[in-house]
Amino acid sequence: MAQCPTIDAYIVALPEAVRDVASSVRETIKKAAPGALEAMKYGMPVFQKAGASFIYFAVWKKHVGLYPIYRGTDDFEEAIGPYRVKKDTVQFPLDKPLPNELIARIVHSQLARLRSDNANNDA
């Protein structure tokens, strides 16, 4: 896919069959992270708070990927376990319903990590 300047352009450039999935991921992230800024980096939609990127997503041929999803509590890891494919990646198959509640939980975890990182940098 060619580089897109905005998330809107990214979604429009996707195959029609997956545009709703991309829009749903976007809206879930926006709802879970009010006030987050949207941008494009590395050819992917990214959401930022306090000047830092906290979650990217991309729609591929067979899945939606979220990046970078760092390790969390045992409970968090159990919830995302079926979707974790690498140490910092989760993938949701396109042939299954999108787990929007889990995506929101991932966003909340990412934001908590960002707040913790910022607090540690301020100390």
CSV table of N, CA and C in Angstrom, one decimal:
chain,number,residue,atom,x,y,z
A,1,MET,N,0.8,-1.2,0.0
A,1,MET,CA,0.0,0.0,0.0
A,1,MET,C,0.9,1.2,0.0
A,2,ALA,N,0.5,2.2,-0.8
A,2,ALA,CA,1.3,3.5,-0.8
A,2,ALA,C,1.2,4.2,0.5
A,3,GLN,N,2.2,5.0,0.8
A,3,GLN,CA,2.2,5.8,2.0
A,3,GLN,C,0.9,6.7,2.0
A,4,CYS,N,0.2,6.8,3.1
A,4,CYS,CA,-1.0,7.6,3.3
A,4,CYS,C,-0.7,8.7,4.3
A,5,PRO,N,-1.1,9.9,4.0
A,5,PRO,CA,-0.9,11.0,4.9
A,5,PRO,C,-1.7,11.1,6.1
A,6,THR,N,-2.9,10.4,6.1
A,6,THR,CA,-3.8,10.5,7.2
A,6,THR,C,-4.4,9.1,7.4
A,7,ILE,N,-5.0,8.9,8.6
A,7,ILE,CA,-5.7,7.6,8.9
A,7,ILE,C,-6.9,7.5,8.0
A,8,ASP,N,-7.6,8.6,7.7
A,8,ASP,CA,-8.7,8.5,6.7
A,8,ASP,C,-8.3,8.0,5.4
A,9,ALA,N,-7.2,8.5,4.9
A,9,ALA,CA,-6.6,8.0,3.6
A,9,ALA,C,-6.2,6.6,3.7
A,10,TYR,N,-5.6,6.2,4.8
A,10,TYR,CA,-5.2,4.8,5.0
A,10,TYR,C,-6.4,3.9,4.9
A,11,ILE,N,-7.5,4.2,5.6
A,11,ILE,CA,-8.7,3.4,5.6
A,11,ILE,C,-9.3,3.3,4.2
A,12,VAL,N,-9.4,4.4,3.5
A,12,VAL,CA,-9.9,4.4,2.1
A,12,VAL,C,-9.1,3.6,1.2
A,13,ALA,N,-7.8,3.5,1.4
A,13,ALA,CA,-6.9,2.8,0.5
A,13,ALA,C,-7.0,1.3,0.8
A,14,LEU,N,-7.6,0.9,1.9
A,14,LEU,CA,-7.7,-0.6,2.2
A,14,LEU,C,-8.8,-1.2,1.3
A,15,PRO,N,-8.7,-2.5,1.1
A,15,PRO,CA,-9.8,-3.2,0.4
A,15,PRO,C,-11.1,-3.0,1.1
A,16,GLU,N,-12.2,-2.8,0.3
A,16,GLU,CA,-13.5,-2.4,0.9
A,16,GLU,C,-13.9,-3.4,2.0
A,17,ALA,N,-13.6,-4.7,1.8
A,17,ALA,CA,-14.0,-5.7,2.8
A,17,ALA,C,-13.5,-5.5,4.2
A,18,VAL,N,-12.4,-4.7,4.3
A,18,VAL,CA,-11.8,-4.6,5.7
A,18,VAL,C,-11.8,-3.1,6.2
A,19,ARG,N,-12.4,-2.2,5.4
A,19,ARG,CA,-12.5,-0.8,5.9
A,19,ARG,C,-13.3,-0.7,7.2
A,20,ASP,N,-14.4,-1.5,7.3
A,20,ASP,CA,-15.2,-1.4,8.6
A,20,ASP,C,-14.4,-1.9,9.8
A,21,VAL,N,-13.5,-2.9,9.5
A,21,VAL,CA,-12.7,-3.4,10.6
A,21,VAL,C,-11.7,-2.3,11.1
A,22,ALA,N,-11.1,-1.7,10.1
A,22,ALA,CA,-10.1,-0.6,10.4
A,22,ALA,C,-10.8,0.5,11.1
A,23,SER,N,-12.0,0.9,10.7
A,23,SER,CA,-12.7,2.0,11.3
A,23,SER,C,-13.1,1.6,12.7
A,24,SER,N,-13.5,0.4,12.9
A,24,SER,CA,-13.8,-0.1,14.3
A,24,SER,C,-12.6,-0.1,15.2
A,25,VAL,N,-11.5,-0.5,14.8
A,25,VAL,CA,-10.3,-0.4,15.6
A,25,VAL,C,-10.0,1.0,16.0
A,26,ARG,N,-10.0,1.9,15.0
A,26,ARG,CA,-9.8,3.3,15.2
A,26,ARG,C,-10.7,3.9,16.2
A,27,GLU,N,-12.0,3.6,16.1
A,27,GLU,CA,-13.0,4.2,17.0
A,27,GLU,C,-12.9,3.6,18.4
A,28,THR,N,-12.5,2.3,18.5
A,28,THR,CA,-12.3,1.7,19.8
A,28,THR,C,-11.1,2.4,20.5
A,29,ILE,N,-10.0,2.6,19.8
A,29,ILE,CA,-8.9,3.3,20.4
A,29,ILE,C,-9.2,4.7,20.8
A,30,LYS,N,-9.9,5.4,19.9
A,30,LYS,CA,-10.3,6.8,20.2
A,30,LYS,C,-11.2,6.9,21.5
A,31,LYS,N,-12.1,6.0,21.6
A,31,LYS,CA,-13.0,6.0,22.7
A,31,LYS,C,-12.3,5.6,24.0
A,32,ALA,N,-11.3,4.7,23.9
A,32,ALA,CA,-10.5,4.3,25.1
A,32,ALA,C,-9.5,5.3,25.5
A,33,ALA,N,-9.1,6.2,24.6
A,33,ALA,CA,-8.1,7.2,24.8
A,33,ALA,C,-8.5,8.5,24.4
A,34,PRO,N,-9.5,9.1,25.1
A,34,PRO,CA,-10.0,10.4,24.7
A,34,PRO,C,-8.9,11.4,24.6
A,35,GLY,N,-8.9,12.2,23.6
A,35,GLY,CA,-7.9,13.3,23.4
A,35,GLY,C,-6.6,12.8,22.8
A,36,ALA,N,-6.5,11.6,22.5
A,36,ALA,CA,-5.3,11.1,21.8
A,36,ALA,C,-5.2,11.7,20.4
A,37,LEU,N,-4.0,12.0,20.0
A,37,LEU,CA,-3.8,12.6,18.7
A,37,LEU,C,-3.6,11.4,17.7
A,38,GLU,N,-4.1,11.6,16.5
A,38,GLU,CA,-3.9,10.6,15.4
A,38,GLU,C,-2.8,11.1,14.5
A,39,ALA,N,-2.1,10.1,14.0
A,39,ALA,CA,-1.0,10.4,13.0
A,39,ALA,C,-0.7,9.2,12.2
A,40,MET,N,0.2,9.3,11.3
A,40,MET,CA,0.7,8.2,10.5
A,40,MET,C,2.2,8.2,10.7
A,41,LYS,N,2.7,7.0,11.0
A,41,LYS,CA,4.2,6.8,11.2
A,41,LYS,C,4.4,5.4,10.7
A,42,TYR,N,5.5,5.2,10.0
A,42,TYR,CA,5.9,3.9,9.4
A,42,TYR,C,4.8,3.3,8.6
A,43,GLY,N,4.0,4.1,8.0
A,43,GLY,CA,3.0,3.6,7.1
A,43,GLY,C,1.8,3.1,7.8
A,44,MET,N,1.7,3.3,9.2
A,44,MET,CA,0.6,2.8,10.0
A,44,MET,C,-0.1,3.9,10.8
A,45,PRO,N,-1.3,3.8,11.1
A,45,PRO,CA,-2.0,4.7,12.0
A,45,PRO,C,-1.4,4.5,13.4
A,46,VAL,N,-1.2,5.7,14.0
A,46,VAL,CA,-0.6,5.7,15.4
A,46,VAL,C,-1.4,6.7,16.2
A,47,PHE,N,-1.5,6.4,17.5
A,47,PHE,CA,-2.1,7.3,18.4
A,47,PHE,C,-1.1,7.8,19.4
A,48,GLN,N,-1.2,9.1,19.8
A,48,GLN,CA,-0.2,9.7,20.6
A,48,GLN,C,-0.8,10.5,21.8
A,49,LYS,N,-0.2,10.5,22.9
A,49,LYS,CA,-0.5,11.3,24.1
A,49,LYS,C,0.8,11.8,24.7
A,50,ALA,N,0.7,13.1,25.1
A,50,ALA,CA,1.9,13.7,25.8
A,50,ALA,C,3.1,13.6,24.9
A,51,GLY,N,2.9,13.7,23.6
A,51,GLY,CA,4.0,13.7,22.7
A,51,GLY,C,4.6,12.4,22.4
A,52,ALA,N,4.0,11.3,22.9
A,52,ALA,CA,4.6,10.0,22.7
A,52,ALA,C,3.6,9.1,22.0
A,53,SER,N,4.1,8.2,21.1
A,53,SER,CA,3.2,7.2,20.5
A,53,SER,C,3.0,6.1,21.4
A,54,PHE,N,1.7,5.7,21.6
A,54,PHE,CA,1.4,4.6,22.5
A,54,PHE,C,0.8,3.4,21.9
A,55,ILE,N,0.3,3.5,20.7
A,55,ILE,CA,-0.3,2.3,20.0
A,55,ILE,C,-0.4,2.6,18.5
A,56,TYR,N,0.0,1.6,17.7
A,56,TYR,CA,-0.1,1.6,16.3
A,56,TYR,C,-1.0,0.5,15.9
A,57,PHE,N,-1.7,0.6,14.7
A,57,PHE,CA,-2.4,-0.6,14.2
A,57,PHE,C,-2.2,-0.6,12.7
A,58,ALA,N,-2.4,-1.8,12.2
A,58,ALA,CA,-2.3,-2.0,10.7
A,58,ALA,C,-3.2,-3.2,10.3
A,59,VAL,N,-3.8,-3.1,9.2
A,59,VAL,CA,-4.7,-4.1,8.7
A,59,VAL,C,-3.9,-4.8,7.6
A,60,TRP,N,-3.7,-6.1,7.7
A,60,TRP,CA,-3.0,-7.0,6.8
A,60,TRP,C,-3.9,-7.9,6.1
A,61,LYS,N,-3.4,-8.8,5.3
A,61,LYS,CA,-4.3,-9.7,4.5
A,61,LYS,C,-5.2,-10.5,5.3
A,62,LYS,N,-4.7,-11.0,6.4
A,62,LYS,CA,-5.4,-12.0,7.3
A,62,LYS,C,-5.7,-11.5,8.7
A,63,HIS,N,-5.1,-10.4,9.1
A,63,HIS,CA,-5.3,-10.0,10.5
A,63,HIS,C,-5.1,-8.5,10.7
A,64,VAL,N,-5.5,-8.0,11.8
A,64,VAL,CA,-5.2,-6.6,12.3
A,64,VAL,C,-4.1,-6.8,13.4
A,65,GLY,N,-3.1,-6.0,13.2
A,65,GLY,CA,-2.0,-6.0,14.2
A,65,GLY,C,-2.0,-4.8,15.1
A,66,LEU,N,-1.7,-4.9,16.3
A,66,LEU,CA,-1.5,-3.8,17.3
A,66,LEU,C,-0.1,-3.9,17.7
A,67,TYR,N,0.6,-2.7,17.8
A,67,TYR,CA,2.0,-2.6,18.1
A,67,TYR,C,2.3,-1.4,19.0
A,68,PRO,N,3.3,-1.3,19.7
A,68,PRO,CA,4.0,-2.4,20.4
A,68,PRO,C,3.2,-2.7,21.7
A,69,ILE,N,2.8,-3.9,21.9
A,69,ILE,CA,2.1,-4.3,23.1
A,69,ILE,C,3.0,-5.0,24.0
A,70,TYR,N,3.4,-4.3,25.0
A,70,TYR,CA,4.4,-4.8,26.0
A,70,TYR,C,3.7,-5.8,27.0
A,71,ARG,N,4.6,-6.6,27.6
A,71,ARG,CA,4.1,-7.5,28.6
A,71,ARG,C,3.4,-6.8,29.7
A,72,GLY,N,2.4,-7.4,30.2
A,72,GLY,CA,1.6,-6.8,31.4
A,72,GLY,C,1.5,-7.8,32.5
A,73,THR,N,0.5,-7.6,33.3
A,73,THR,CA,0.3,-8.5,34.4
A,73,THR,C,-0.1,-9.9,33.9
A,74,ASP,N,-0.1,-10.9,34.8
A,74,ASP,CA,-0.4,-12.3,34.4
A,74,ASP,C,-1.9,-12.3,33.8
A,75,ASP,N,-2.8,-11.6,34.5
A,75,ASP,CA,-4.1,-11.5,34.0
A,75,ASP,C,-4.3,-10.9,32.6
A,76,PHE,N,-3.5,-9.8,32.4
A,76,PHE,CA,-3.5,-9.2,31.1
A,76,PHE,C,-2.9,-10.2,30.0
A,77,GLU,N,-1.9,-10.8,30.3
A,77,GLU,CA,-1.2,-11.8,29.4
A,77,GLU,C,-2.2,-12.9,29.1
A,78,GLU,N,-2.9,-13.4,30.1
A,78,GLU,CA,-3.9,-14.5,29.8
A,78,GLU,C,-4.9,-14.0,28.9
A,79,ALA,N,-5.4,-12.8,29.0
A,79,ALA,CA,-6.5,-12.3,28.1
A,79,ALA,C,-6.0,-12.1,26.7
A,80,ILE,N,-4.8,-11.6,26.5
A,80,ILE,CA,-4.3,-11.4,25.1
A,80,ILE,C,-3.5,-12.6,24.6
A,81,GLY,N,-3.3,-13.6,25.4
A,81,GLY,CA,-2.5,-14.7,25.0
A,81,GLY,C,-2.8,-15.4,23.7
A,82,PRO,N,-4.1,-15.6,23.4
A,82,PRO,CA,-4.5,-16.2,22.1
A,82,PRO,C,-4.1,-15.4,20.9
A,83,TYR,N,-3.8,-14.1,21.1
A,83,TYR,CA,-3.6,-13.2,20.0
A,83,TYR,C,-2.1,-12.7,19.9
A,84,ARG,N,-1.3,-13.0,21.0
A,84,ARG,CA,0.1,-12.6,21.0
A,84,ARG,C,0.9,-13.5,20.1
A,85,VAL,N,1.6,-12.8,19.1
A,85,VAL,CA,2.4,-13.6,18.2
A,85,VAL,C,3.9,-13.3,18.4
A,86,LYS,N,4.2,-12.2,18.9
A,86,LYS,CA,5.6,-11.8,19.2
A,86,LYS,C,5.6,-11.2,20.6
A,87,LYS,N,6.8,-10.9,21.1
A,87,LYS,CA,6.9,-10.3,22.4
A,87,LYS,C,6.2,-8.9,22.5
A,88,ASP,N,6.0,-8.2,21.4
A,88,ASP,CA,5.4,-6.9,21.4
A,88,ASP,C,4.3,-6.7,20.4
A,89,THR,N,3.7,-7.8,20.0
A,89,THR,CA,2.7,-7.7,18.9
A,89,THR,C,1.5,-8.6,19.2
A,90,VAL,N,0.3,-8.1,18.9
A,90,VAL,CA,-0.9,-8.9,19.0
A,90,VAL,C,-1.6,-8.9,17.6
A,91,GLN,N,-2.2,-10.0,17.2
A,91,GLN,CA,-2.9,-10.0,15.9
A,91,GLN,C,-4.3,-10.6,16.1
A,92,PHE,N,-5.3,-9.9,15.5
A,92,PHE,CA,-6.6,-10.4,15.5
A,92,PHE,C,-7.0,-10.8,14.1
A,93,PRO,N,-7.4,-12.1,14.0
A,93,PRO,CA,-7.7,-12.6,12.7
A,93,PRO,C,-8.9,-11.9,12.1
A,94,LEU,N,-8.9,-11.6,10.8
A,94,LEU,CA,-10.0,-10.9,10.1
A,94,LEU,C,-11.2,-11.8,10.0
A,95,ASP,N,-11.1,-13.2,10.1
A,95,ASP,CA,-12.2,-14.1,9.9
A,95,ASP,C,-13.0,-14.3,11.2
A,96,LYS,N,-12.6,-13.6,12.3
A,96,LYS,CA,-13.3,-13.7,13.6
A,96,LYS,C,-13.8,-12.3,14.0
A,97,PRO,N,-14.8,-12.3,14.8
A,97,PRO,CA,-15.3,-10.9,15.3
A,97,PRO,C,-14.2,-10.2,16.1
A,98,LEU,N,-14.1,-8.9,15.9
A,98,LEU,CA,-13.1,-8.1,16.5
A,98,LEU,C,-13.4,-8.0,18.0
A,99,PRO,N,-12.4,-8.3,18.9
A,99,PRO,CA,-12.7,-8.2,20.3
A,99,PRO,C,-12.5,-6.7,20.8
A,100,ASN,N,-13.4,-5.9,20.6
A,100,ASN,CA,-13.3,-4.5,20.9
A,100,ASN,C,-13.0,-4.2,22.4
A,101,GLU,N,-13.7,-5.0,23.2
A,101,GLU,CA,-13.4,-4.8,24.7
A,101,GLU,C,-12.0,-5.1,25.0
A,102,LEU,N,-11.4,-6.1,24.4
A,102,LEU,CA,-10.0,-6.4,24.7
A,102,LEU,C,-9.1,-5.3,24.1
A,103,ILE,N,-9.4,-4.8,22.9
A,103,ILE,CA,-8.6,-3.7,22.3
A,103,ILE,C,-8.7,-2.5,23.3
A,104,ALA,N,-9.8,-2.2,23.8
A,104,ALA,CA,-9.9,-1.1,24.8
A,104,ALA,C,-9.0,-1.4,26.0
A,105,ARG,N,-9.0,-2.6,26.5
A,105,ARG,CA,-8.2,-3.0,27.6
A,105,ARG,C,-6.7,-2.8,27.3
A,106,ILE,N,-6.3,-3.2,26.1
A,106,ILE,CA,-4.9,-3.0,25.6
A,106,ILE,C,-4.6,-1.5,25.6
A,107,VAL,N,-5.5,-0.7,25.1
A,107,VAL,CA,-5.2,0.7,25.0
A,107,VAL,C,-5.0,1.3,26.5
A,108,HIS,N,-5.9,0.9,27.4
A,108,HIS,CA,-5.7,1.3,28.8
A,108,HIS,C,-4.4,0.9,29.3
A,109,SER,N,-4.0,-0.3,29.0
A,109,SER,CA,-2.7,-0.8,29.5
A,109,SER,C,-1.5,0.0,28.9
A,110,GLN,N,-1.6,0.3,27.6
A,110,GLN,CA,-0.6,1.1,27.0
A,110,GLN,C,-0.5,2.5,27.6
A,111,LEU,N,-1.7,3.1,27.9
A,111,LEU,CA,-1.7,4.4,28.5
A,111,LEU,C,-1.1,4.4,29.9
A,112,ALA,N,-1.4,3.4,30.7
A,112,ALA,CA,-0.9,3.3,32.0
A,112,ALA,C,0.6,3.2,31.9
A,113,ARG,N,1.1,2.4,31.0
A,113,ARG,CA,2.6,2.3,30.8
A,113,ARG,C,3.2,3.6,30.5
A,114,LEU,N,2.5,4.4,29.6
A,114,LEU,CA,3.0,5.7,29.2
A,114,LEU,C,3.1,6.6,30.4
A,115,ARG,N,2.0,6.6,31.2
A,115,ARG,CA,2.0,7.5,32.4
A,115,ARG,C,3.1,7.1,33.3
A,116,SER,N,3.3,5.8,33.5
A,116,SER,CA,4.4,5.3,34.4
A,116,SER,C,5.8,5.7,33.9
A,117,ASP,N,6.0,5.6,32.6
A,117,ASP,CA,7.2,6.0,31.9
A,117,ASP,C,7.5,7.5,32.1
A,118,ASN,N,6.4,8.3,31.9
A,118,ASN,CA,6.5,9.7,32.1
A,118,ASN,C,6.8,10.1,33.5
A,119,ALA,N,6.2,9.4,34.5
A,119,ALA,CA,6.4,9.7,35.9
A,119,ALA,C,7.8,9.4,36.3
A,120,ASN,N,8.3,8.2,35.7
A,120,ASN,CA,9.7,7.9,36.0
A,120,ASN,C,10.7,8.8,35.4
A,121,ASN,N,10.4,9.4,34.3
A,121,ASN,CA,11.3,10.3,33.6
A,121,ASN,C,11.3,11.7,34.3
A,122,ASP,N,10.2,12.0,35.0
A,122,ASP,CA,10.1,13.3,35.7
A,122,ASP,C,10.8,13.2,37.1
A,123,ALA,N,11.0,12.0,37.6
A,123,ALA,CA,11.6,11.8,38.9
A,123,ALA,C,13.0,12.2,39.0
